[in-house]
Amino acid sequence: MNRLTASVSAAAVAAGTSLALLAPSAVGAAAANVVQQVRAAGLGPWKPWLRLQDDQGNVKSSPGIQEVSPFADPVRFNGSLHLSIAGGQQARAAHYTAQVPLSTVAASELSYDSYVKTVERGAGGTAANLQLPMICRGAFTTLSFQPQLATDSRGRAGVVPDTWQHFESTGTSLWRTSRALPTDPALPAGSDAPLSTYATGCDAPGDGVIGLSANAGRLGDVEAPLDTYVDNLTANGTTYDFAVDGLARGIIVLNRGNQDRPCHHASHPCPRTQGGTASGFVSFTGPADGPGYRAVGTRLVFSNGRALAPGDLTVTANGRPLTLTAGPGGTLTGVVSPTPGVDLNPNGTYRTGLIVTHREPPWRDGGDGGTGGRDGLKVRAELLATGDEPLRPTGVSTSTTVR
């Protein structure tokens, strides 16, 4: 089961109500995480998520960039939280909740996705931290996950620039306390320890976690810039998904040869070819308020109501032969991966030219002008993009039938 499947609770997404961390009884050991989307309207004063400057305790701090960005995350590809700082700045987005014992939060999934852009002076920064603001023995502190001391889901140690990484807290992961804690033994400010250490020492009445936040942390040179993105912050049964409003849309235009009928796509050229050949294109367009997809591609899926063998179809994509492999249900699939890479940005278009030749045309005329002889060739196109691995499905697709 992939992370997207494991984290989505369809009923909770449809309800879209509570932003509070759920109690364990509402989640259960085997329950999926509830997904709550956070859009730009959810950040700001008196909003569910507070930026650094929205907290009156930070009036003397210099805020960096804290915004919902089109930069697509590696799971849902619908945007992310952008945190960026220059010299002397801080950037944070925090969501406060009802108090929950740290032992309860530590027993749940604690994870997030992180991306750090290489910058001109880049060596001084680390990555964004997943943070747990909490009360311990009557004192306020913030526990910060330390990605530079962790291993990501792919076994890579520390922070790898220019790639999405998924970090999940384990029993040995180190969290840093922002303030000294009067535990037994006492923990000085800046101590690194597993959550179990804090959970054992912070169990007095009134102790507990009061929310979570994403913070642009910095190590070493305090003047070094840091440009980072985070998403899918998960704690105590809830995943917070930062998302823009729009979504890319696709269209397939394929027209077969020897047609006597008029073209149904009057706004597009309708080339006429011979025999069992159809030609045209697949196009994906990003709206102004949509995500920005990196290094995109297209998965094509062909079917016609019976099992297709690789030799039944010949497909040319952008002037090059496309390798087809047998898929489930008698389908044929092929992946178009542009070289050099192509991004699909808001207000942008990604287009692939296609020529499809069928050895035995599935649209052969049945005596009614070509509309009733066979079911036709069904073509589905899925937009792929680079996330934490190359060319993952984005959830955007389109389909048509060539008749």
CSV table of N, CA, C and O in Angstrom, one decimal, residues 51-64 66 88-92:
chain,number,residue,atom,x,y,z
A,51,ARG,N,0.9,32.2,10.6
A,51,ARG,CA,2.3,32.5,10.2
A,51,ARG,C,3.1,33.1,11.4
A,51,ARG,O,2.5,33.4,12.4
A,52,LEU,N,4.3,33.2,11.2
A,52,LEU,CA,5.2,33.7,12.3
A,52,LEU,C,4.7,35.1,12.8
A,52,LEU,O,4.5,35.3,14.0
A,53,GLN,N,4.4,36.0,11.9
A,53,GLN,CA,4.0,37.3,12.3
A,53,GLN,C,2.6,37.4,12.8
A,53,GLN,O,2.2,38.5,13.4
A,54,ASP,N,1.8,36.4,12.7
A,54,ASP,CA,0.4,36.4,13.2
A,54,ASP,C,0.4,36.1,14.7
A,54,ASP,O,-0.7,36.3,15.3
A,55,ASP,N,1.5,35.6,15.3
A,55,ASP,CA,1.6,35.4,16.7
A,55,ASP,C,2.2,36.6,17.4
A,55,ASP,O,3.3,37.0,17.1
A,56,GLN,N,1.4,37.2,18.3
A,56,GLN,CA,1.9,38.4,18.9
A,56,GLN,C,3.2,38.3,19.7
A,56,GLN,O,3.9,39.3,19.9
A,57,GLY,N,3.5,37.1,20.0
A,57,GLY,CA,4.8,36.8,20.7
A,57,GLY,C,6.0,37.0,19.8
A,57,GLY,O,7.2,36.9,20.2
A,58,ASN,N,5.8,37.1,18.4
A,58,ASN,CA,6.9,37.2,17.5
A,58,ASN,C,6.9,38.5,16.8
A,58,ASN,O,7.5,38.7,15.7
A,59,VAL,N,6.4,39.6,17.4
A,59,VAL,CA,6.4,40.9,16.8
A,59,VAL,C,7.7,41.5,16.5
A,59,VAL,O,7.9,42.3,15.6
A,60,LYS,N,8.7,41.0,17.2
A,60,LYS,CA,10.1,41.5,17.0
A,60,LYS,C,10.9,40.7,16.0
A,60,LYS,O,12.0,41.0,15.6
A,61,SER,N,10.3,39.6,15.5
A,61,SER,CA,10.9,38.7,14.5
A,61,SER,C,10.7,39.2,13.1
A,61,SER,O,9.7,39.9,12.8
A,62,SER,N,11.7,39.0,12.2
A,62,SER,CA,11.6,39.3,10.8
A,62,SER,C,11.1,38.1,10.0
A,62,SER,O,11.8,37.1,9.9
A,63,PRO,N,9.8,38.2,9.5
A,63,PRO,CA,9.3,37.0,8.8
A,63,PRO,C,9.8,36.9,7.4
A,63,PRO,O,10.1,37.8,6.7
A,64,GLY,N,10.0,35.6,7.0
A,64,GLY,CA,10.4,35.3,5.6
A,64,GLY,C,9.1,35.0,4.8
A,64,GLY,O,8.0,35.6,5.1
A,66,GLN,N,6.0,32.6,3.9
A,66,GLN,CA,5.2,31.6,4.5
A,66,GLN,C,3.9,31.6,3.7
A,66,GLN,O,3.0,32.4,4.0
A,88,GLY,N,18.8,36.6,8.9
A,88,GLY,CA,18.1,37.1,10.1
A,88,GLY,C,16.6,36.9,10.1
A,88,GLY,O,15.9,37.3,11.0
A,89,GLN,N,16.0,36.2,9.1
A,89,GLN,CA,14.6,36.0,9.1
A,89,GLN,C,14.2,34.6,9.7
A,89,GLN,O,15.1,33.7,9.9
A,90,GLN,N,12.9,34.5,9.9
A,90,GLN,CA,12.3,33.2,10.3
A,90,GLN,C,11.1,33.0,9.5
A,90,GLN,O,10.4,33.9,9.1
A,91,ALA,N,10.7,31.7,9.4
A,91,ALA,CA,9.5,31.4,8.7
A,91,ALA,C,8.8,30.2,9.4
A,91,ALA,O,9.5,29.2,9.6
A,92,ARG,N,7.5,30.3,9.6
A,92,ARG,CA,6.8,29.2,10.3
A,92,ARG,C,5.3,29.3,10.1
A,92,ARG,O,4.8,30.4,9.9
